[in-house]
Coordinates of C-alpha atoms and ligand atoms in Angstrom, one line a residue:
M280 CA 17.9 -59.8 -33.9
G281 CA 20.1 -56.8 -33.0
F282 CA 20.1 -53.6 -35.0
N283 CA 22.2 -51.7 -37.5
V284 CA 25.0 -50.0 -35.6
E285 CA 25.5 -47.3 -38.2
E286 CA 21.8 -46.4 -38.3
Y287 CA 21.8 -46.3 -34.6
A288 CA 24.8 -43.9 -34.4
Q289 CA 23.2 -41.6 -37.0
A290 CA 19.9 -41.7 -35.2
L291 CA 21.5 -40.9 -31.9
D292 CA 23.4 -37.9 -33.4
K293 CA 20.2 -36.7 -34.9
F294 CA 18.4 -37.0 -31.7
I295 CA 21.0 -35.1 -29.7
I296 CA 21.5 -32.3 -32.3
Y297 CA 17.7 -31.9 -32.7
M298 CA 17.0 -31.9 -29.0
E299 CA 19.5 -29.1 -28.4
K300 CA 17.3 -26.8 -30.4
I301 CA 14.1 -27.6 -28.5
P302 CA 13.6 -25.2 -25.5
D303 CA 11.5 -27.6 -23.5
I304 CA 11.1 -31.4 -23.4
I305 CA 7.3 -31.0 -23.3
N306 CA 7.2 -29.8 -26.9
P307 CA 5.6 -31.3 -30.1
D308 CA 9.0 -31.3 -31.7
T309 CA 10.3 -33.9 -29.3
Q310 CA 8.4 -36.5 -31.3
V311 CA 10.3 -35.5 -34.4
A312 CA 13.6 -35.5 -32.6
M313 CA 13.1 -39.0 -31.2
D314 CA 11.6 -40.6 -34.3
S315 CA 14.7 -42.1 -36.0
L316 CA 16.2 -43.4 -32.7
C317 CA 12.9 -44.9 -31.6
R318 CA 12.5 -46.7 -34.9
V319 CA 16.0 -48.1 -34.7
L320 CA 15.4 -49.3 -31.2
R321 CA 11.8 -50.5 -31.9
I322 CA 10.3 -48.1 -29.3
A323 CA 6.6 -47.4 -29.6
R324 CA 6.2 -45.0 -26.7
V325 CA 8.2 -42.7 -24.4
E326 CA 6.4 -41.0 -21.6
A327 CA 6.9 -39.6 -18.1
D328 CA 4.5 -39.5 -15.2
F329 CA 4.8 -36.6 -12.6
Y330 CA 4.0 -37.0 -9.0
E331 CA 3.7 -34.2 -6.5
N332 CA 5.3 -35.0 -3.3
L333 CA 4.1 -32.5 -0.8
G334 CA 5.7 -34.1 2.2
Y335 CA 2.5 -34.5 4.2
E336 CA 0.4 -36.4 1.7
E337 CA 0.9 -39.5 -0.4
D338 CA 2.5 -38.9 -3.7
K339 CA -0.2 -37.4 -5.9
W340 CA -0.2 -38.2 -9.6
A341 CA 0.1 -34.8 -11.2
G342 CA 0.1 -35.5 -14.9
R343 CA 1.7 -37.3 -17.8
A344 CA 3.8 -36.1 -20.6
V345 CA 4.0 -38.3 -23.7
F346 CA 7.2 -37.5 -25.7
Y347 CA 6.8 -40.1 -28.4
H348 CA 4.2 -42.5 -29.6
N349 CA 4.0 -44.6 -32.6
G350 CA 1.3 -47.3 -32.7
E351 CA 0.2 -49.7 -29.9
C352 CA 2.8 -50.3 -27.2
D353 CA 3.2 -53.0 -24.6
P354 CA 3.5 -51.2 -21.2
K355 CA 4.2 -54.5 -19.4
R356 CA 7.6 -54.8 -21.0
S357 CA 8.5 -51.1 -20.4
I358 CA 12.0 -50.0 -19.2
V359 CA 11.3 -47.7 -16.3
C360 CA 13.5 -45.2 -14.5
E361 CA 12.6 -42.8 -11.7
E362 CA 14.1 -39.5 -10.8
W363 CA 13.5 -36.9 -8.0
T364 CA 13.4 -33.3 -9.1
E365 CA 14.9 -30.6 -7.0
E366 CA 11.5 -29.4 -5.9
G367 CA 10.8 -32.8 -4.4
N368 CA 8.6 -34.1 -7.2
L369 CA 8.9 -37.6 -8.6
M370 CA 9.2 -38.2 -12.3
R371 CA 8.8 -41.8 -13.7
Y372 CA 10.0 -42.3 -17.2
A373 CA 8.8 -45.3 -19.2
I374 CA 10.0 -46.5 -22.6
S375 CA 7.8 -49.3 -24.1
P376 CA 8.3 -51.5 -27.1
G377 CA 5.6 -51.9 -29.8
Q378 CA 2.9 -54.4 -29.0
E379 CA 3.9 -56.9 -31.7
E380 CA 7.7 -56.4 -31.4
P381 CA 9.8 -59.2 -29.9
D382 CA 11.8 -58.5 -26.6
W383 CA 14.8 -56.2 -26.7
D384 CA 18.1 -58.0 -26.6
E385 CA 21.0 -57.0 -24.2
T386 CA 22.6 -54.5 -26.7
E387 CA 19.3 -52.8 -27.4
R388 CA 18.6 -52.6 -23.6
E389 CA 22.0 -51.0 -23.2
K390 CA 21.3 -48.4 -25.9
I391 CA 17.9 -47.7 -24.4
Q392 CA 19.6 -46.9 -21.1
V393 CA 21.9 -44.5 -23.0
F394 CA 18.8 -42.9 -24.6
L395 CA 17.2 -42.6 -21.1
K396 CA 20.3 -40.9 -19.7
A397 CA 20.4 -38.5 -22.6
L398 CA 16.7 -37.8 -21.9
L399 CA 17.3 -37.2 -18.2
T400 CA 20.3 -34.9 -18.9
F401 CA 18.3 -33.0 -21.3
N402 CA 15.3 -32.7 -19.0
G403 CA 17.7 -31.8 -16.2
R404 CA 18.8 -28.8 -18.3
T405 CA 15.4 -27.6 -19.1
R406 CA 14.3 -28.1 -15.6
M407 CA 17.2 -26.1 -14.3
Q408 CA 15.8 -23.3 -16.4
Q409 CA 12.5 -23.8 -14.8
V410 CA 14.1 -23.7 -11.3
V411 CA 15.9 -20.5 -12.2
Q412 CA 12.7 -19.1 -13.5
R413 CA 11.0 -20.1 -10.3
L414 CA 13.6 -18.4 -8.2
N415 CA 13.5 -15.3 -10.4
F416 CA 9.8 -15.0 -11.0
R417 CA 8.0 -16.8 -8.2
D418 CA 7.6 -15.8 -4.6
Q419 CA 9.0 -18.5 -2.3
E420 CA 6.1 -18.6 0.2
L421 CA 3.0 -19.0 -1.9
G422 CA 4.8 -20.1 -5.1
M423 CA 3.0 -17.3 -6.9
Y424 CA 4.4 -15.1 -9.6
N425 CA 6.2 -12.1 -8.2
M426 CA 6.7 -8.5 -9.2
A427 CA 9.6 -9.2 -11.6
W428 CA 7.2 -11.5 -13.5
F429 CA 4.5 -8.8 -13.5
M430 CA 7.0 -6.3 -15.1
K431 CA 8.2 -8.8 -17.6
S432 CA 4.6 -9.9 -18.6
A433 CA 3.2 -6.3 -18.7
N434 CA 6.1 -5.1 -20.9
Q435 CA 5.5 -8.1 -23.2
I436 CA 1.8 -7.2 -23.5
I437 CA 2.8 -3.6 -24.2
S438 CA 5.2 -4.6 -26.9
Q439 CA 2.5 -6.7 -28.5
R440 CA 0.4 -3.5 -28.6
E441 CA -2.4 -5.2 -26.6
I442 CA -2.2 -3.3 -23.4
G443 CA -5.3 -1.2 -24.2
Q444 CA -7.5 -4.3 -23.7
Y445 CA -6.3 -4.6 -20.1
A446 CA -7.2 -3.1 -16.7
G447 CA -4.8 -3.2 -13.8
C448 CA -5.5 -3.7 -10.2
Q449 CA -3.5 -3.5 -7.0
F450 CA -5.1 -4.9 -3.9
N451 CA -4.4 -5.4 -0.2
M452 CA -6.3 -7.6 2.2
R453 CA -8.1 -5.6 4.8
H454 CA -7.5 -6.4 8.4
F455 CA -5.5 -9.4 7.5
S456 CA -3.6 -9.2 10.8
V457 CA -7.0 -9.5 12.6
I458 CA -7.8 -12.7 10.5
N459 CA -4.4 -14.1 11.5
Q460 CA -5.1 -13.3 15.2
Q461 CA -8.5 -14.9 15.0
I462 CA -7.7 -18.2 13.2
G463 CA -3.9 -18.4 13.6
R464 CA -1.1 -17.6 11.2
E465 CA -1.1 -21.0 9.5
R466 CA -4.8 -21.0 8.7
G467 CA -4.4 -17.3 7.8
S468 CA -1.8 -18.2 5.2
R469 CA -4.1 -20.9 3.8
V470 CA -6.9 -18.3 3.6
L471 CA -4.5 -16.0 1.7
G472 CA -3.4 -18.7 -0.7
K473 CA -7.0 -19.8 -1.3
F474 CA -8.3 -16.3 -1.8
I475 CA -5.6 -15.8 -4.5
R476 CA -6.2 -19.2 -6.1
Q477 CA -9.9 -18.4 -6.4
F478 CA -9.0 -15.1 -7.9
Q479 CA -6.7 -16.8 -10.4
E480 CA -9.6 -19.0 -11.4
L481 CA -11.3 -15.8 -12.7
L482 CA -8.4 -15.2 -15.0
S483 CA -7.3 -16.7 -18.3
D484 CA -3.8 -17.6 -19.5
K485 CA -2.9 -14.1 -20.6
E486 CA -4.1 -12.5 -17.5
L487 CA -2.1 -12.6 -14.3
V488 CA -2.0 -11.9 -10.6
C489 CA 1.4 -11.5 -8.8
R490 CA 2.4 -11.0 -5.2
I491 CA 4.1 -7.7 -4.4
S492 CA 4.8 -8.6 -0.8
G493 CA 2.9 -9.8 2.3
D494 CA -0.8 -9.4 1.5
N495 CA -0.2 -7.0 -1.4
F496 CA -1.0 -8.2 -4.9
I497 CA -1.1 -6.8 -8.4
S498 CA -3.1 -8.0 -11.4
L499 CA -3.7 -7.5 -15.1
F500 CA -7.0 -8.6 -16.6
R501 CA -9.1 -7.9 -19.6
K502 CA -11.3 -4.9 -19.2
N503 CA -14.5 -6.9 -19.8
K504 CA -13.8 -8.7 -16.5
L505 CA -13.8 -5.6 -14.5
N506 CA -17.2 -6.3 -12.8
L507 CA -16.2 -9.8 -12.0
V508 CA -12.9 -8.8 -10.4
M509 CA -14.4 -5.9 -8.5
N510 CA -17.2 -8.2 -7.1
Y511 CA -14.7 -10.8 -6.0
L512 CA -12.3 -8.3 -4.4
R513 CA -15.1 -6.4 -2.6
G514 CA -15.6 -9.4 -0.4
S515 CA -15.5 -13.2 -0.7
G516 CA -16.0 -15.9 1.9
I517 CA -13.1 -18.3 2.1
V518 CA -13.5 -21.7 3.8
Y519 CA -10.5 -22.5 5.9
D520 CA -11.8 -25.6 7.7
E521 CA -13.5 -27.9 5.2
K522 CA -14.7 -30.4 7.8
E523 CA -16.5 -27.9 10.0
G524 CA -17.3 -25.6 7.1
K525 CA -15.7 -22.6 8.9
R526 CA -15.0 -19.6 6.8
V527 CA -13.8 -16.0 7.0
W528 CA -14.9 -13.0 5.0
V529 CA -12.0 -11.5 3.1
T530 CA -12.3 -7.9 1.8
T531 CA -9.7 -5.8 0.1
N532 CA -8.7 -2.2 -0.6
A533 CA -8.1 -1.9 -4.3
G534 CA -6.8 0.6 -6.8
Y535 CA -7.8 0.2 -10.5
Y536 CA -6.4 1.6 -13.7
M537 CA -8.1 1.3 -17.1
I538 CA -4.9 1.2 -19.1
P539 CA -4.9 3.3 -22.2
S540 CA -3.5 1.8 -25.4
N541 CA -0.7 4.3 -25.5
C542 CA 0.7 3.2 -22.2
D543 CA 4.4 2.5 -22.8
S544 CA 5.8 1.0 -19.7
A545 CA 5.0 -1.4 -16.9
A546 CA 6.5 1.0 -14.5
T547 CA 3.7 3.6 -15.3
I548 CA 1.0 1.0 -14.6
V549 CA 2.6 0.2 -11.3
E550 CA 2.9 3.9 -10.4
C551 CA -0.8 4.6 -11.3
L552 CA -2.0 1.6 -9.4
G553 CA 0.0 2.7 -6.4
V554 CA -1.6 6.1 -6.5
A555 CA -5.1 4.7 -6.8
I556 CA -4.8 2.2 -4.0
N557 CA -3.3 4.9 -1.7
M558 CA -6.2 7.1 -2.6
A559 CA -8.6 4.4 -1.6
R560 CA -6.8 3.3 1.6
N561 CA -5.4 6.4 3.1
V562 CA -7.2 9.4 1.6
R563 CA -10.8 8.6 0.7
K564 CA -10.9 5.5 3.1
T565 CA -13.0 3.6 0.6
D566 CA -12.9 0.1 -0.7
Y567 CA -11.5 1.1 -4.0
A568 CA -10.5 4.0 -6.2
F569 CA -9.8 4.4 -9.9
F570 CA -6.8 6.1 -11.3
D571 CA -8.0 9.1 -13.3
A572 CA -7.0 12.5 -14.7
E573 CA -7.6 14.2 -11.4
L574 CA -5.3 11.8 -9.6
M575 CA -2.7 12.3 -12.4
Q576 CA -2.8 16.0 -11.8
G577 CA -2.4 15.3 -8.1
I578 CA 0.8 13.3 -8.8
R579 CA 2.2 16.1 -10.9
I580 CA 1.5 18.7 -8.2
G581 CA 2.8 16.4 -5.5
K582 CA 6.1 15.9 -7.4
M583 CA 6.4 19.6 -8.1
I584 CA 5.8 20.4 -4.4
E585 CA 8.3 17.8 -3.1
A586 CA 10.9 18.9 -5.6
N587 CA 10.5 22.6 -4.8
M588 CA 10.2 22.3 -1.0
P589 CA 13.9 22.5 0.0
E590 CA 14.5 25.6 -2.2
A591 CA 11.3 27.1 -0.9
L592 CA 12.4 26.7 2.7
E593 CA 15.7 28.2 2.0
K594 CA 14.2 31.2 0.2
E595 CA 11.7 31.6 2.9
E596 CA 8.8 31.3 0.6
F597 CA 6.7 30.0 3.5
H598 CA 5.1 32.8 5.5
V599 CA 3.5 32.7 8.9
Y600 CA -0.1 34.0 9.0
Y601 CA -1.7 34.7 12.3
Q602 CA -5.4 34.1 13.0
P603 CA -6.6 35.9 16.1
K604 CA -8.3 34.1 19.0
I605 CA -10.9 36.2 20.6
Q606 CA -12.2 36.4 24.2
L607 CA -16.0 36.6 23.9
K608 CA -16.6 38.4 27.2
D609 CA -14.9 41.6 25.9
Y610 CA -14.0 40.7 22.3
H611 CA -10.3 41.2 23.1
L612 CA -7.5 39.5 21.2
V613 CA -6.1 36.9 23.5
G614 CA -4.1 34.6 21.2
A615 CA -3.4 33.5 17.7
E616 CA -2.8 30.4 15.6
A617 CA 0.1 30.4 13.3
L618 CA -0.9 29.1 9.8
C619 CA 1.3 28.5 6.9
R620 CA 1.0 30.2 3.5
W621 CA 3.3 29.4 0.6
F622 CA 4.1 32.2 -1.8
R623 CA 5.1 30.6 -5.0
N624 CA 5.6 32.5 -8.2
G625 CA 3.4 35.3 -7.1
K626 CA 0.6 33.0 -6.0
V627 CA -0.5 32.0 -2.5
V628 CA -0.8 28.2 -2.1
A629 CA -3.1 27.1 0.8
P630 CA -1.8 24.5 3.2
G631 CA -4.6 22.1 2.2
E632 CA -2.7 21.7 -1.1
F633 CA 0.8 21.0 0.1
I634 CA 0.6 19.7 3.7
P635 CA -0.9 16.3 2.9
I636 CA 1.9 15.8 0.3
L637 CA 4.6 16.9 2.8
E638 CA 3.2 14.5 5.4
K639 CA 3.9 11.6 3.1
S640 CA 7.6 12.3 2.9
K641 CA 8.2 13.6 6.4
L642 CA 9.1 17.0 4.9
I643 CA 6.3 18.3 7.0
C644 CA 8.6 18.0 10.0
K645 CA 11.0 20.5 8.5
L646 CA 8.1 22.9 7.7
D647 CA 6.7 22.7 11.3
F648 CA 10.1 23.6 12.8
Y649 CA 10.5 26.3 10.2
M650 CA 7.1 27.7 11.4
L651 CA 8.0 27.3 15.1
E652 CA 11.3 29.1 14.5
H653 CA 9.6 32.0 12.6
V654 CA 6.9 32.4 15.3
C655 CA 9.6 32.5 18.0
R656 CA 11.6 35.0 16.0
D657 CA 8.4 37.2 15.6
I658 CA 7.6 37.0 19.3
R659 CA 11.2 37.8 20.3
R660 CA 11.0 40.9 18.0
W661 CA 7.6 42.0 19.4
L662 CA 9.0 41.7 23.0
D663 CA 12.1 43.6 22.1
E664 CA 10.0 46.3 20.5
G665 CA 7.9 46.5 23.6
K666 CA 4.8 45.4 21.9
E667 CA 1.9 43.6 23.7
V668 CA 2.3 39.9 23.0
V669 CA -0.2 37.0 23.0
K670 CA 0.1 33.3 23.1
V671 CA 0.6 31.8 19.7
S672 CA -0.2 28.2 18.8
V673 CA 1.8 26.3 16.3
N674 CA 0.5 23.2 14.5
L675 CA 2.6 20.0 14.7
S676 CA 1.8 17.2 12.4
R677 CA 1.3 13.7 13.7
V678 CA 4.2 12.6 11.6
H679 CA 6.5 13.8 14.4
M680 CA 5.1 11.1 16.7
G681 CA 7.9 8.6 17.2
D682 CA 10.6 11.2 17.1
M683 CA 12.1 10.7 20.6
D684 CA 13.9 14.0 20.5
L685 CA 10.8 16.0 19.7
L686 CA 10.4 17.6 23.1
D687 CA 14.1 18.6 23.3
N688 CA 14.0 20.0 19.8
I689 CA 10.9 22.1 20.5
L690 CA 12.5 23.5 23.7
A691 CA 15.8 24.2 21.9
V692 CA 14.0 26.4 19.4
V693 CA 11.9 28.3 21.9
D694 CA 14.9 28.8 24.2
K695 CA 17.2 29.9 21.4
Y696 CA 15.0 33.0 21.0
Q697 CA 14.4 33.2 24.8
V698 CA 10.7 33.2 24.3
P699 CA 8.9 32.9 27.7
H700 CA 7.2 29.5 27.5
E701 CA 3.8 30.8 28.3
Y702 CA 3.6 32.4 24.9
I703 CA 3.8 29.1 23.0
E704 CA 1.1 26.5 22.5
I705 CA 1.5 23.4 20.5
E706 CA -1.6 22.1 18.5
L707 CA -1.7 18.4 17.9
T708 CA -4.5 16.5 16.1
E709 CA -5.9 13.4 17.6
T710 CA -4.1 10.2 16.5
G711 CA -6.1 7.9 14.3
T712 CA -5.2 4.8 16.3
D713 CA -3.9 4.0 19.7
V714 CA -0.4 3.7 18.2
G715 CA 1.7 6.5 19.5
V716 CA -0.5 7.4 22.5
E717 CA 2.3 6.6 24.9
H718 CA 4.6 9.0 23.1
L719 CA 1.9 11.6 22.9
R720 CA 1.4 11.4 26.6
T721 CA 5.1 11.8 27.3
L722 CA 5.3 14.8 24.9
V723 CA 2.3 16.6 26.3
S724 CA 3.3 16.0 29.9
G725 CA 6.9 17.1 29.1
L726 CA 5.7 20.3 27.5
R727 CA 3.3 21.0 30.3
S728 CA 6.0 20.6 32.9
Q729 CA 8.0 23.2 30.9
G730 CA 5.0 25.6 30.9
I731 CA 4.2 25.2 27.3
S732 CA 0.6 24.4 26.7
T733 CA -0.9 22.0 24.3
S734 CA -4.2 21.7 22.5
V735 CA -6.1 18.9 20.7
D736 CA -6.8 20.3 17.3
D737 CA -9.9 19.5 15.2
F738 CA -11.5 17.8 18.2
G739 CA -14.4 15.6 17.1
T740 CA -13.3 15.0 13.5
G741 CA -11.0 12.0 14.0
Y742 CA -11.4 9.0 16.1
S743 CA -11.5 11.0 19.3
S744 CA -11.7 8.7 22.2
M745 CA -12.6 10.0 25.5
N746 CA -9.7 8.1 26.9
L747 CA -7.3 10.2 24.8
I748 CA -8.7 13.3 26.5
R749 CA -8.8 11.8 30.0
E750 CA -5.3 10.2 29.9
I751 CA -3.3 13.0 28.4
P752 CA -2.9 16.3 30.3
W753 CA -4.0 18.7 27.6
N754 CA -4.6 22.4 28.3
V755 CA -7.0 23.2 25.5
L756 CA -9.6 21.5 23.4
K757 CA -10.1 23.0 20.0
I758 CA -13.6 22.0 19.0
D759 CA -13.9 21.6 15.2
K760 CA -16.2 23.8 13.2
S761 CA -18.2 20.8 12.1
F762 CA -19.8 20.9 15.5
L763 CA -21.2 24.3 14.9
P764 CA -24.7 24.4 13.3
D765 CA -24.6 26.8 10.3
K766 CA -27.5 29.2 9.3
S767 CA -29.2 26.7 7.0
D768 CA -28.9 24.0 9.5
D769 CA -31.2 24.1 12.4
D770 CA -29.7 21.0 13.8
R771 CA -30.9 20.5 17.4
Q772 CA -28.7 17.5 17.9
K773 CA -25.6 19.4 17.0
R774 CA -26.4 22.1 19.6
V775 CA -27.0 19.5 22.3
M776 CA -23.7 17.7 21.5
F777 CA -21.9 21.0 21.4
R778 CA -23.2 22.1 24.8
H779 CA -22.2 18.7 26.3
L780 CA -18.8 18.8 24.8
V781 CA -18.1 22.2 26.3
A782 CA -19.4 21.1 29.7
L783 CA -17.3 18.0 29.6
A784 CA -14.1 19.9 28.8
Q785 CA -14.9 22.4 31.6
D786 CA -15.5 19.6 34.1
M787 CA -12.2 18.2 33.2
D788 CA -10.5 21.6 33.7
I789 CA -9.6 21.8 30.0
E790 CA -10.0 25.2 28.3
C791 CA -12.3 25.2 25.3
I792 CA -12.0 27.1 22.1
V793 CA -14.2 26.8 18.9
E794 CA -12.6 27.3 15.5
G795 CA -14.4 28.3 12.3
V796 CA -16.8 30.7 13.9
E797 CA -18.5 32.6 11.1
N798 CA -21.7 34.2 12.3
V799 CA -23.5 35.8 15.2
D800 CA -25.8 32.8 15.8
Q801 CA -22.8 30.7 16.4
I802 CA -21.4 33.2 18.9
K803 CA -24.8 33.2 20.7
L804 CA -24.6 29.4 20.9
L805 CA -21.0 29.6 22.3
K806 CA -22.0 32.1 24.9
E807 CA -25.1 30.0 25.9
S808 CA -22.9 27.0 26.3
S809 CA -20.4 29.0 28.4
C810 CA -17.6 28.8 25.9
Y811 CA -15.9 32.1 25.7
L812 CA -13.1 31.6 23.3
A813 CA -13.4 31.7 19.5
Q814 CA -11.4 31.8 16.3
G815 CA -12.9 32.3 12.9
F816 CA -13.7 34.4 9.9
Y817 CA -16.4 36.3 11.8
F818 CA -13.5 38.1 13.6
D819 CA -10.5 37.7 11.3
R820 CA -9.1 35.6 8.6
P821 CA -5.5 34.4 9.0
L822 CA -3.5 37.7 8.8
A823 CA -0.1 38.5 7.4
V824 CA 2.3 39.5 10.1
T825 CA 2.1 43.3 9.5
E826 CA -1.7 43.1 9.7
F827 CA -1.6 41.1 12.8
E828 CA 0.9 43.5 14.4
K829 CA -1.8 46.2 13.9
K830 CA -4.2 44.1 16.0
L831 CA -1.5 43.6 18.6
A832 CA -1.1 47.4 18.8
E833 CA -4.8 47.8 19.4
I834 CA -4.7 45.7 22.6
R835 CA -3.1 48.6 24.5
S836 CA -5.3 51.3 23.1
Ligands
C2E187 P1 -6.2 23.9 11.4 O1 -5.0 23.8 12.3 O2 -7.5 23.3 12.0 O3 -6.4 25.4 11.1 C1 -7.7 26.1 11.0 C2 -8.1 26.2 9.6 O4 -9.4 26.7 9.6 C3 -7.2 27.2 8.8 O5 -7.2 26.8 7.5 C4 -8.1 28.4 8.9 O6 -7.8 29.3 7.9 C5 -9.5 27.8 8.8 N1 -10.5 28.7 9.3 C6 -10.4 29.6 10.4 N2 -11.5 30.2 10.6 C7 -12.4 29.7 9.7 C8 -13.8 30.0 9.5 O7 -14.4 30.8 10.1 N3 -14.4 29.3 8.5 C9 -13.7 28.4 7.7 N4 -14.4 27.7 6.8 N5 -12.4 28.1 7.9 C10 -11.8 28.8 8.9 P2 -5.9 26.8 6.7 O8 -5.0 27.9 7.1 O9 -6.2 26.6 5.3 O10 -5.1 25.5 7.3 C11 -5.7 24.2 7.1 C12 -5.0 23.2 7.9 O11 -3.6 23.0 7.4 C13 -4.8 23.6 9.4 O12 -6.0 23.3 10.0 C14 -3.7 22.7 9.8 O13 -4.1 21.4 10.0 C15 -2.8 22.7 8.5 N6 -1.7 23.6 8.7 C16 -1.7 24.9 8.4 N7 -0.4 25.4 8.8 C17 0.3 24.4 9.2 C18 1.6 24.2 9.7 O14 2.4 25.1 9.8 N8 2.0 22.9 10.1 C19 1.1 21.9 10.1 N9 1.5 20.7 10.5 N10 -0.2 22.0 9.6 C20 -0.6 23.2 9.2
MG188 MG1 -4.6 24.1 14.1
MG189 MG1 -8.2 22.9 13.6

C-alpha cells in the first residue's frame, strides 16, 4: 500500500512545528498537532501509560494520557515503546492502527518509529521542565511544594486581585520530636507526610500548602474554609500502622492571617504569619493566634526599638532606677534592685515594652552589661564620696545562658570599677526547661566562689522545679508577687503556700525576699511567715539615682 511521501513530509513538518508551540504534551492541542501525521500513517490512537516505580512495591499503574484518538483502534497490533523517566517512573507509549486498517508495511513502521522518537524527544523536553520545576519548587524529602512555590503562587493570586478571598496559615507540629522518639523517625516521617496529605485533601486546586522546613508549613486557603482548617490543625489522629490500627494524635501551633484585598506582596503575608505563630507559640503559649492590628502595632514598635537601640545605648538614654529592699525588723534600707528605664523623646518607656523585643535579638545582652556597668560606676562613686553603700542586684536575661565567657565578663566589669564583690547580686529568672541548667550551675557556683551573690527572680512564676533550687547554690529566692494575697483576695491557699515556701527556703539556707509588697496586710503575712525582707511600692517605687542617693544618706542619720 505505502503512503504518499510528500504528504508525509508535510505532515511531519507540521507536527514538529506545531508541537514546538505546545508547552506540555498532555494538552488538548496535541491532538491537532498530530492529526495530519496520524492520518498519513493510518494511526487511530497514540497514548502513554505511566507507572510509578517506588522501589519497594510493584510498578503501580498511575494513569494514562491519550494524545490522539480517531475512531476505533486495534490495540493488539500496537507498536509499543517503553521509557524510564529520571524520577524512576516508567512510561509505556502505544501507537495503534485503526480497527479496519490493514497492517503497516516496513516503510510505515520505520516512519512510525521516527514519530515515536520525536514524541519521546519532545516529551523529554517538557519533562525536563517538570524536573527543573520539581527541583525549584518541591522539597526533596516529602516531595511537597516549598517556600519558593508559595511565594510564586501567592504573588500570582495577588496579581489576579483575588487575595482578599484567602486566609493564610503557618503551622508547626507540636512535640514532633517526642512523636519521633516514641514511634521512631521513619514512622514519624510517615506521620508527617500523612498529616499533610490529609490537610491537602481539605484544599482545592487554587489553595496550597507548602513546607517551609522540618515540621513548619505554610498554607493559603479560602476564608470560608477557616473552621475546617482550624479544626484539623487543632488536633487530628494519624494512623501510622494500618495493620494494628496504631495512631498518634498530632497537634499544631498555628498563626492565621485573614488577608485583606489590598495586600500587595507575598512577603507581607509571610511576615504577618510569622508574627502570629510566634505570638501563639512563644508569647501567649496558645494553640493559635490571629494576626491583627494590635500585633501590627507591636511589629512597628519592635522595629522602632531595635533600630533605635544602638543609638540609645550610645547616648545613654537608658537610666538605672533603684528600688529599695527593706529589712522588716527595723525598716532599714538594706539593698536595691537596679531596674532599667528608657528616656526616649521626653517620655519614659517601661522595660515591659522593650525588654521582650531586645530578648529576641540578643540586644538584651548589651543592655544588661550597660546596666551592670552603670551600677558599678554609681557604687564606685558612692564609695569614693564616702556614702553608705548597699548591695545592688542587677537583672541578667536568660538569653545570656550559653555564653561561655559570661562569668569572666561580669567579673571584668565589676573589677574594672574595683567594686567589692559583696555589693553586687545577679538576678536570674528560672529557665523554662532543663536546657542550660548545667551552665546555670557553673555560673552561679562561679559567682558564689567570687563572693558575688545570685538570686532566683520571679520564683514561682515559671516552671520552677525544686531540683533547680536544690542543685544550684543560690543565695536568695525572690518570691514573686503573685504569691501574695491582695486585699480583695482572702485566699487561704495562697497564704499556706507562701508560708511553706518561705520555710522551705530557710531550711535550705537560702535567703528569702518578697517583691511587689503593696500593703500592710502583706507585710503582716511576711512577718508571720518569718520572712523579713521586702521590696515593693508600699515602701518605694523604683527611684531615679538622685532620689535613691537621698535614701542612702538617711541610712547614717
Ligand atoms: P523584675 O526583675 O521582677 O522587677 C520587679 C518589677 O516589679 C519591676 O518592674 C518593679 O517596678 C515592679 N514592682 C516593684 N514593686 C512593685 C509593687 O509593689 N507592685 C507592682 N505591681 N509592681 C512592683 P519593672 O521595673 O517594670 O521591670 C519589669 C521587668 O523588666 C523586671 O522584672 C525585669 O524582669 C525586667 N527588667 C528591668 N530592668 C531590666 C534589666 O536591666 N535587664 C533585664 N534583663 N531585665 C530587666
Ligand atoms: Mg528582678
Ligand atoms: Mg522579679
